[in-house]
Amino acid sequence: MPQHAQDTRVCRACDGFALVAITTGTRHPDGTRVTVPVDCPTCLGTGRARPVHKQEVSI
């Protein structure tokens, strides 16, 4: 019997990769690069989309 995949809500802005590391261009004394962690501003670092509520339309 086929099983259905769960409906996971992935953030549309980051596509689930909520935290990225951006290099600054400088290096540590051991040769590794200096990075700055940045969260997705849309999902605030969770990687999941917020539930969408239906908007009421009044005439």
mmCIF file of C-alpha atoms in Angstrom:
data_model
loop_
_atom_site.group_PDB
_atom_site.id
_atom_site.type_symbol
_atom_site.label_atom_id
_atom_site.label_comp_id
_atom_site.label_asym_id
_atom_site.label_seq_id
_atom_site.Cartn_x
_atom_site.Cartn_y
_atom_site.Cartn_z
ATOM 1 C CA MET A 1 0.000 0.000 0.000
ATOM 2 C CA PRO A 2 1.519 3.376 -0.975
ATOM 3 C CA GLN A 3 2.504 5.796 1.746
ATOM 4 C CA HIS A 4 2.125 9.507 1.308
ATOM 5 C CA ALA A 5 4.967 11.869 2.121
ATOM 6 C CA GLN A 6 4.403 14.308 4.931
ATOM 7 C CA ASP A 7 3.639 17.848 3.903
ATOM 8 C CA THR A 8 6.650 19.708 5.289
ATOM 9 C CA ARG A 9 6.509 23.457 5.064
ATOM 10 C CA VAL A 10 9.922 24.604 3.920
ATOM 11 C CA CYS A 11 10.731 28.300 3.921
ATOM 12 C CA ARG A 12 10.467 29.720 0.402
ATOM 13 C CA ALA A 13 13.239 32.268 0.928
ATOM 14 C CA CYS A 14 16.006 29.926 2.140
ATOM 15 C CA ASP A 15 14.670 26.580 0.853
ATOM 16 C CA GLY A 16 15.299 24.983 4.245
ATOM 17 C CA PHE A 17 18.906 26.194 4.620
ATOM 18 C CA ALA A 18 18.126 28.667 7.394
ATOM 19 C CA LEU A 19 21.679 29.331 8.587
ATOM 20 C CA VAL A 20 24.555 30.198 6.276
ATOM 21 C CA ALA A 21 28.166 31.112 6.937
ATOM 22 C CA ILE A 22 29.529 34.082 4.995
ATOM 23 C CA THR A 23 33.286 34.525 4.734
ATOM 24 C CA THR A 24 34.733 37.938 5.590
ATOM 25 C CA GLY A 25 37.853 37.503 3.471
ATOM 26 C CA THR A 26 40.287 37.439 6.390
ATOM 27 C CA ARG A 27 41.977 34.366 7.820
ATOM 28 C CA HIS A 28 42.774 33.021 11.277
ATOM 29 C CA PRO A 29 46.443 32.417 12.195
ATOM 30 C CA ASP A 30 45.952 28.685 11.422
ATOM 31 C CA GLY A 31 44.837 29.487 7.849
ATOM 32 C CA THR A 32 41.089 28.919 8.188
ATOM 33 C CA ARG A 33 38.704 31.624 7.041
ATOM 34 C CA VAL A 34 36.778 33.938 9.350
ATOM 35 C CA THR A 35 33.032 33.380 8.870
ATOM 36 C CA VAL A 36 29.915 35.143 10.106
ATOM 37 C CA PRO A 37 26.752 33.057 10.683
ATOM 38 C CA VAL A 38 23.584 34.648 9.256
ATOM 39 C CA ASP A 39 19.980 33.508 9.858
ATOM 40 C CA CYS A 40 17.277 33.687 7.209
ATOM 41 C CA PRO A 41 15.267 36.885 7.857
ATOM 42 C CA THR A 42 12.029 35.297 6.636
ATOM 43 C CA CYS A 43 11.879 32.204 8.864
ATOM 44 C CA LEU A 44 14.227 33.563 11.562
ATOM 45 C CA GLY A 45 16.548 30.581 11.303
ATOM 46 C CA THR A 46 14.025 27.772 11.668
ATOM 47 C CA GLY A 47 13.984 26.608 8.028
ATOM 48 C CA ARG A 48 10.216 26.168 8.128
ATOM 49 C CA ALA A 49 7.561 28.424 6.725
ATOM 50 C CA ARG A 50 5.028 30.023 8.980
ATOM 51 C CA PRO A 51 1.470 28.764 8.574
ATOM 52 C CA VAL A 52 -0.477 30.790 6.080
ATOM 53 C CA HIS A 53 -3.796 32.078 7.313
ATOM 54 C CA LYS A 54 -6.555 32.825 4.872
ATOM 55 C CA GLN A 55 -7.248 36.508 4.575
ATOM 56 C CA GLU A 56 -10.796 37.677 4.957
ATOM 57 C CA VAL A 57 -12.144 39.790 2.157
ATOM 58 C CA SER A 58 -14.933 42.228 2.938
ATOM 59 C CA ILE A 59 -16.918 44.199 0.429
#
